[in-house]
Amino acid sequence: MSASPSSQSPLSGPALLERIDALAAISAEEGRLSRLYLTPEHRRANDLVAQWMRAAGMAVREDAVGNIVGRYEGDRPGLPALLIGSHLDTVRDAGRYDGMLGVLSGIAVVADLNAHGRRLPFAIEVIGFGDEEGTRFQSTLIGSRAIAGTFDPAVLETRDAAGTRLADAMTAFGLDPAAWATAAYEPHAVLAYVELHIEQGPVLEALGRPVGVVTAIAGATRLAVTVEGMAGHAGTVPMTLRRDALAAAAEMILAVEQLCSGQERLVGTVGRIEAAPGATNVIPGKVRFTIDLRADRDPLRLERVGAVRARLEAIADARGVAIGFETLHESPAVACHPALMAQFAAAAAAEGLDAPELPSGAGHDAMAVAALTDIAMLFVRCERGISHNPAERITAADAEAGARVLARFVENFQPATSLP
């Protein structure tokens, strides 16, 4: 496969989409995009991205957890770097732009600088993170946590569905699991982190705007709720004497919807439900369901979690069933840096674009990198807001708009701390 997709400008939409198609062809499944962390498909993707990085003028390395990193030196060697990144792994049966667009747009920006012989007063590092989705080992953001210095080595003992330990998968990939700490960046070597990503939502399309500036990445609380009633014969237990766990859960699920409606930038979702014993002629005695509640303001999220728990407990009491809660996940909201947001807005304006501000309800590598440095994100419009789905679509024009705004941002980048 050639290092350059065409003779077009690296920032052109068709050139970007051509490379995205080439990368999306690397999959574990015929006819579907599935590329998981530390698999042979991950290896092929890293190798192809490394080829493109080198063609763009970057020195390339693979770090201790499998991130692929390209470095473009500034006007003298060894300067602190502006980091540009996103992920190369996917969910199963994925769309082709989630993560990949950000990595390839970063490479395109560097390729354009290199083509014009330009060096900036800082270095640029483009990172293709190995694991953002968490699909294989159910531990999200492995790559970005590692560079931020917040990777938990206990994760090395987690196993995938086939029983393979993460540490063993790293060894098979050609990595040394004992060297995970070497992936971390020194804070003084980093100026900021920016990430271009498809919106994964419908707001930009509804507004008729190709790009938007992200204000914050929503915090999230995920709960597992267990409701226990009494199983019984569907034909012999009168309706007035039932302790139906599924009927109680149905009322609870509607309560979640009600309590998470009407609040701006707050969403609540019940994504999974299981009823036991699961027979047509048996009153359900036990139900387990999940709640995913997100907001870009932690006080609002935590208040609403408390309200949901209180309402569900009241429903349980009224229906004579027991209820239990388990917290599966808790992550705080992460704010983008106002100065970097302003620079993205200015870059968009210089390209003749009005970039509205909007939060991200989805998680991103930027969440983890925020522990290391200031972050900012640029969203690119996607068709109908569809993501994590083969129907994920963007236009060449929007891909180019995003890349050109990113290029303007980089060319005029002003870090929060003074340059050496």
C-alpha positions as semicolon CSV with decimal commas, in nm:
position;residue;x (nm);y (nm);z (nm)
1;M;0,000;0,000;0,000
2;S;0,146;0,336;-0,096
3;A;0,256;0,584;0,166
4;S;0,061;0,866;-0,001
5;P;-0,301;0,808;-0,105
6;S;-0,292;1,052;-0,394
7;S;-0,126;1,363;-0,529
8;Q;-0,388;1,582;-0,360
9;S;-0,315;1,815;-0,069
10;P;-0,289;1,612;0,252
11;L;-0,570;1,829;0,392
12;S;-0,814;1,757;0,111
13;G;-1,130;1,573;0,200
14;P;-1,097;1,304;-0,069
15;A;-0,738;1,233;0,039
16;L;-0,846;1,190;0,400
17;L;-1,138;0,965;0,313
18;E;-0,919;0,754;0,086
19;R;-0,686;0,684;0,376
20;I;-0,975;0,618;0,612
21;D;-1,107;0,359;0,368
22;A;-0,764;0,195;0,353
23;L;-0,744;0,181;0,732
24;A;-1,102;0,056;0,765
25;A;-1,014;-0,238;0,539
26;I;-0,800;-0,375;0,823
27;S;-1,052;-0,582;1,015
28;A;-1,088;-0,918;1,187
29;E;-1,421;-0,978;1,013
30;E;-1,501;-0,988;0,644
31;G;-1,751;-0,718;0,554
32;R;-1,751;-0,564;0,903
33;L;-1,503;-0,337;1,077
34;S;-1,381;-0,495;1,401
35;R;-1,029;-0,408;1,512
36;L;-0,946;-0,478;1,875
37;Y;-0,649;-0,390;2,090
38;L;-0,331;-0,598;2,055
39;T;-0,466;-0,818;1,776
40;P;-0,302;-0,889;1,439
41;E;-0,533;-0,623;1,294
42;H;-0,402;-0,371;1,544
43;R;-0,049;-0,458;1,433
44;R;-0,137;-0,402;1,067
45;A;-0,308;-0,073;1,147
46;N;-0,009;0,052;1,347
47;D;0,225;-0,044;1,063
48;L;0,018;0,139;0,802
49;V;-0,021;0,450;1,016
50;A;0,353;0,445;1,089
51;Q;0,416;0,438;0,713
52;W;0,200;0,745;0,666
53;M;0,366;0,921;0,959
54;R;0,711;0,866;0,812
55;A;0,594;0,993;0,473
56;A;0,472;1,308;0,651
57;G;0,821;1,374;0,786
58;M;0,784;1,228;1,134
59;A;1,010;1,001;1,336
60;V;0,798;0,707;1,450
61;R;0,799;0,488;1,759
62;E;0,565;0,240;1,921
63;D;0,540;0,286;2,295
64;A;0,522;0,027;2,571
65;V;0,143;-0,020;2,553
66;G;0,113;-0,026;2,174
67;N;0,034;0,337;2,092
68;I;0,190;0,448;1,763
69;V;0,356;0,790;1,793
70;G;0,495;1,017;1,523
71;R;0,709;1,319;1,616
72;Y;0,768;1,624;1,398
73;E;1,044;1,836;1,545
74;G;1,009;2,209;1,587
75;D;1,253;2,472;1,465
76;R;1,515;2,305;1,684
77;P;1,531;1,954;1,828
78;G;1,395;1,855;2,165
79;L;1,126;2,119;2,211
80;P;0,808;2,048;2,410
81;A;0,530;1,907;2,198
82;L;0,171;1,980;2,111
83;L;0,000;1,640;2,116
84;I;-0,265;1,552;1,858
85;G;-0,435;1,218;1,894
86;S;-0,724;0,978;1,883
87;H;-0,769;0,602;1,869
88;L;-0,723;0,324;1,614
89;D;-0,921;0,049;1,789
90;T;-1,292;-0,002;1,723
91;V;-1,600;-0,157;1,868
92;R;-1,730;-0,466;1,689
93;D;-1,913;-0,391;1,362
94;A;-1,794;-0,032;1,388
95;G;-1,806;0,283;1,183
96;R;-1,489;0,391;1,007
97;Y;-1,450;0,751;1,126
98;D;-1,467;0,716;1,504
99;G;-1,110;0,773;1,623
100;M;-0,946;0,722;1,286
101;L;-1,046;1,064;1,150
102;G;-0,861;1,235;1,433
103;V;-0,539;1,039;1,385
104;L;-0,533;1,083;1,009
105;S;-0,622;1,453;1,030
106;G;-0,326;1,504;1,265
107;I;-0,096;1,328;1,019
108;A;-0,237;1,540;0,735
109;V;-0,161;1,862;0,925
110;V;0,201;1,756;0,976
111;A;0,231;1,639;0,614
112;D;0,113;1,981;0,498
113;L;0,368;2,159;0,718
114;N;0,641;1,928;0,594
115;A;0,544;1,978;0,231
116;H;0,590;2,354;0,278
117;G;0,916;2,313;0,471
118;R;0,767;2,470;0,783
119;R;0,891;2,413;1,136
120;L;0,716;2,568;1,434
121;P;0,851;2,688;1,770
122;F;0,734;2,361;1,925
123;A;0,729;1,995;1,827
124;I;0,415;1,809;1,722
125;E;0,344;1,450;1,821
126;V;0,056;1,260;1,661
127;I;-0,064;0,960;1,860
128;G;-0,274;0,668;1,743
129;F;-0,397;0,524;2,071
130;G;-0,420;0,147;2,090
131;D;-0,722;0,111;2,316
132;E;-0,995;0,366;2,374
133;E;-1,305;0,156;2,331
134;G;-1,217;-0,116;2,582
135;T;-1,387;-0,376;2,362
136;R;-1,139;-0,657;2,420
137;F;-1,036;-0,624;2,786
138;Q;-1,325;-0,409;2,913
139;S;-1,079;-0,148;3,042
140;T;-1,117;0,169;2,844
141;L;-0,851;0,430;2,766
142;I;-0,551;0,203;2,823
143;G;-0,334;0,391;2,573
144;S;-0,420;0,743;2,687
145;R;-0,404;0,656;3,058
146;A;-0,055;0,518;2,999
147;I;0,077;0,837;2,842
148;A;-0,088;1,044;3,116
149;G;0,081;0,836;3,386
150;T;-0,247;0,707;3,534
151;F;-0,242;0,351;3,401
152;D;-0,328;0,097;3,670
153;P;-0,091;-0,202;3,642
154;A;-0,363;-0,424;3,794
155;V;-0,526;-0,406;3,450
156;L;-0,242;-0,623;3,319
157;E;-0,415;-0,919;3,488
158;T;-0,751;-0,868;3,317
159;R;-0,855;-1,127;3,060
160;D;-1,044;-1,112;2,733
161;A;-1,336;-1,339;2,642
162;A;-1,093;-1,611;2,533
163;G;-0,913;-1,602;2,868
164;T;-0,599;-1,422;2,743
165;R;-0,437;-1,195;2,999
166;L;-0,362;-0,839;2,890
167;A;0,003;-0,889;2,988
168;D;0,029;-1,198;2,767
169;A;-0,140;-1,019;2,477
170;M;0,118;-0,740;2,510
171;T;0,400;-0,993;2,496
172;A;0,250;-1,158;2,186
173;F;0,226;-0,813;2,027
174;G;0,599;-0,762;2,079
175;L;0,576;-0,541;2,387
176;D;0,722;-0,578;2,736
177;P;0,436;-0,555;2,988
178;A;0,684;-0,472;3,264
179;A;0,780;-0,154;3,077
180;W;0,431;0,003;3,082
181;A;0,548;0,301;3,289
182;T;0,786;0,414;3,012
183;A;0,487;0,522;2,802
184;A;0,418;0,814;3,037
185;Y;0,510;1,165;2,925
186;E;0,688;1,413;3,148
187;P;0,453;1,710;3,198
188;H;0,723;1,962;3,106
189;A;0,759;1,793;2,765
190;V;0,396;1,856;2,670
191;L;0,226;2,187;2,587
192;A;-0,133;2,069;2,532
193;Y;-0,341;1,791;2,381
194;V;-0,601;1,837;2,108
195;E;-0,832;1,583;1,951
196;L;-1,043;1,603;1,638
197;H;-1,335;1,361;1,642
198;I;-1,669;1,304;1,476
199;E;-1,946;1,439;1,696
200;Q;-2,125;1,104;1,738
201;G;-2,441;1,305;1,787
202;P;-2,691;1,507;1,579
203;V;-2,638;1,863;1,707
204;L;-2,403;1,997;1,439
205;E;-2,619;1,854;1,163
206;A;-2,929;2,015;1,318
207;L;-2,744;2,348;1,333
208;G;-2,610;2,315;0,979
209;R;-2,248;2,352;1,093
210;P;-1,955;2,133;0,981
211;V;-1,748;2,176;1,298
212;G;-1,797;2,261;1,663
213;V;-1,580;2,342;1,963
214;V;-1,620;2,106;2,258
215;T;-1,676;2,265;2,599
216;A;-1,643;1,956;2,819
217;I;-1,657;1,579;2,815
218;A;-1,948;1,460;3,024
219;G;-1,898;1,280;3,349
220;A;-2,074;0,947;3,380
221;T;-2,226;0,725;3,647
222;R;-2,320;0,368;3,559
223;L;-2,531;0,166;3,799
224;A;-2,654;-0,192;3,805
225;V;-2,995;-0,215;3,973
226;T;-3,127;-0,543;4,112
227;V;-3,497;-0,576;4,191
228;E;-3,616;-0,882;4,386
229;G;-3,982;-0,975;4,420
230;M;-4,146;-1,316;4,430
231;A;-4,171;-1,558;4,138
232;G;-4,506;-1,730;4,107
233;H;-4,751;-1,902;3,877
234;A;-4,881;-1,664;3,609
235;G;-5,228;-1,816;3,627
236;T;-5,288;-1,857;3,999
237;V;-5,150;-1,548;4,177
238;P;-5,404;-1,262;4,179
239;M;-5,283;-0,929;4,043
240;T;-5,336;-0,763;4,382
241;L;-5,110;-1,012;4,560
242;R;-4,816;-1,009;4,323
243;R;-4,463;-0,886;4,391
244;D;-4,368;-0,868;4,023
245;A;-4,005;-0,762;3,988
246;L;-4,040;-0,688;3,616
247;A;-4,347;-0,467;3,658
248;A;-4,161;-0,277;3,930
249;A;-3,856;-0,244;3,707
250;A;-4,074;-0,112;3,423
251;E;-4,203;0,168;3,646
252;M;-3,846;0,239;3,759
253;I;-3,720;0,262;3,403
254;L;-3,987;0,515;3,316
255;A;-3,889;0,709;3,628
256;V;-3,528;0,723;3,506
257;E;-3,650;0,866;3,177
258;Q;-3,867;1,122;3,355
259;L;-3,597;1,234;3,599
260;C;-3,340;1,276;3,320
261;S;-3,570;1,471;3,088
262;G;-3,600;1,848;3,074
263;Q;-3,248;1,913;3,205
264;E;-3,008;2,061;2,952
265;R;-2,695;1,854;2,895
266;L;-2,818;1,566;3,112
267;V;-2,906;1,223;2,974
268;G;-3,004;0,895;3,133
269;T;-3,026;0,557;2,965
270;V;-3,135;0,209;3,066
271;G;-2,940;0,001;2,819
272;R;-2,977;-0,353;2,947
273;I;-3,239;-0,556;3,133
274;E;-3,255;-0,921;3,237
275;A;-3,550;-1,095;3,401
276;A;-3,553;-1,428;3,585
277;P;-3,665;-1,698;3,570
278;G;-3,756;-1,584;3,218
279;A;-4,048;-1,818;3,150
280;T;-4,368;-1,711;2,975
281;N;-4,593;-1,851;3,246
282;V;-4,395;-1,738;3,553
283;I;-4,417;-1,402;3,731
284;P;-4,064;-1,254;3,722
285;G;-3,901;-1,279;4,062
286;K;-3,574;-1,101;3,992
287;V;-3,469;-0,830;3,746
288;R;-3,136;-0,664;3,685
289;F;-3,099;-0,353;3,470
290;T;-2,838;-0,086;3,409
291;I;-2,851;0,294;3,426
292;D;-2,604;0,519;3,242
293;L;-2,637;0,881;3,355
294;R;-2,421;1,158;3,207
295;A;-2,384;1,535;3,236
296;D;-2,110;1,785;3,167
297;R;-2,160;1,932;3,516
298;D;-2,075;1,701;3,803
299;P;-2,305;1,867;4,062
300;L;-2,603;1,815;3,830
301;R;-2,507;1,453;3,757
302;L;-2,455;1,364;4,123
303;E;-2,778;1,535;4,230
304;R;-2,970;1,347;3,964
305;V;-2,811;1,014;4,059
306;G;-2,934;1,074;4,413
307;A;-3,281;1,164;4,287
308;V;-3,298;0,851;4,072
309;R;-3,196;0,626;4,360
310;A;-3,452;0,784;4,593
311;R;-3,734;0,750;4,340
312;L;-3,650;0,388;4,263
313;E;-3,637;0,303;4,633
314;A;-3,981;0,462;4,678
315;I;-4,120;0,255;4,391
316;A;-3,970;-0,060;4,543
317;D;-4,130;0,016;4,880
318;A;-4,470;0,082;4,722
319;R;-4,458;-0,245;4,528
320;G;-4,320;-0,460;4,806
321;V;-3,997;-0,555;4,630
322;A;-3,635;-0,526;4,739
323;I;-3,385;-0,313;4,551
324;G;-3,006;-0,297;4,542
325;F;-2,759;-0,072;4,361
326;E;-2,405;-0,141;4,240
327;T;-2,185;0,135;4,099
328;L;-2,017;-0,001;3,786
329;H;-1,838;0,315;3,673
330;E;-1,784;0,670;3,795
331;S;-1,595;0,933;3,600
332;P;-1,596;1,310;3,652
333;A;-1,665;1,562;3,379
334;V;-1,354;1,700;3,210
335;A;-1,354;2,062;3,098
336;C;-1,172;2,180;2,788
337;H;-0,932;2,470;2,841
338;P;-1,099;2,804;2,759
339;A;-0,790;2,947;2,588
340;L;-0,761;2,644;2,362
341;M;-1,134;2,657;2,288
342;A;-1,093;3,021;2,185
343;Q;-0,805;2,927;1,955
344;F;-1,018;2,660;1,787
345;A;-1,302;2,912;1,742
346;A;-1,057;3,162;1,590
347;A;-0,917;2,896;1,357
348;A;-1,268;2,808;1,241
349;A;-1,351;3,174;1,185
350;A;-1,035;3,214;0,977
351;E;-1,169;2,932;0,758
352;G;-1,500;3,117;0,725
353;L;-1,683;2,880;0,963
354;D;-1,901;2,947;1,263
355;A;-1,813;2,676;1,516
356;P;-2,077;2,647;1,790
357;E;-1,984;2,528;2,136
358;L;-2,123;2,194;2,251
359;P;-2,045;1,929;2,512
360;S;-1,943;1,572;2,441
361;G;-2,169;1,308;2,585
362;A;-1,929;1,035;2,471
363;G;-1,597;0,960;2,635
364;H;-1,268;1,022;2,454
365;D;-0,894;0,980;2,502
366;A;-0,885;1,349;2,594
367;M;-1,051;1,256;2,925
368;A;-0,746;1,060;3,032
369;V;-0,489;1,299;2,884
370;A;-0,643;1,581;3,093
371;A;-0,450;1,436;3,389
372;L;-0,131;1,530;3,201
373;T;-0,201;1,860;3,028
374;D;-0,461;2,109;2,902
375;I;-0,701;1,962;2,646
376;A;-0,933;2,078;2,369
377;M;-1,150;1,901;2,115
378;L;-1,293;1,984;1,773
379;F;-1,604;1,799;1,658
380;V;-1,683;1,726;1,293
381;R;-2,042;1,677;1,179
382;C;-2,158;1,323;1,111
383;E;-2,470;1,212;0,927
384;R;-2,773;1,182;1,156
385;G;-2,538;1,160;1,452
386;I;-2,491;0,787;1,395
387;S;-2,178;0,628;1,541
388;H;-2,056;0,286;1,659
389;N;-2,242;0,161;1,355
390;P;-2,147;0,077;0,994
391;A;-2,387;0,356;0,889
392;E;-2,146;0,614;1,035
393;R;-2,090;0,878;0,762
394;I;-1,919;1,212;0,703
395;T;-1,871;1,406;0,383
396;A;-1,538;1,481;0,220
397;A;-1,617;1,851;0,256
398;D;-1,665;1,819;0,632
399;A;-1,351;1,606;0,671
400;E;-1,156;1,878;0,492
401;A;-1,316;2,154;0,698
402;G;-1,209;1,980;1,017
403;A;-0,854;1,921;0,894
404;R;-0,813;2,280;0,781
405;V;-0,940;2,417;1,111
406;L;-0,697;2,186;1,292
407;A;-0,415;2,305;1,067
408;R;-0,497;2,671;1,141
409;F;-0,509;2,594;1,510
410;V;-0,165;2,429;1,499
411;E;-0,003;2,703;1,292
412;N;-0,123;2,970;1,535
413;F;-0,107;2,766;1,854
414;Q;-0,029;2,960;2,172
415;P;0,037;2,738;2,474
416;A;-0,073;2,839;2,822
417;T;0,291;2,835;2,934
418;S;0,563;3,031;2,756
419;L;0,775;2,852;2,500
420;P;1,141;2,788;2,580
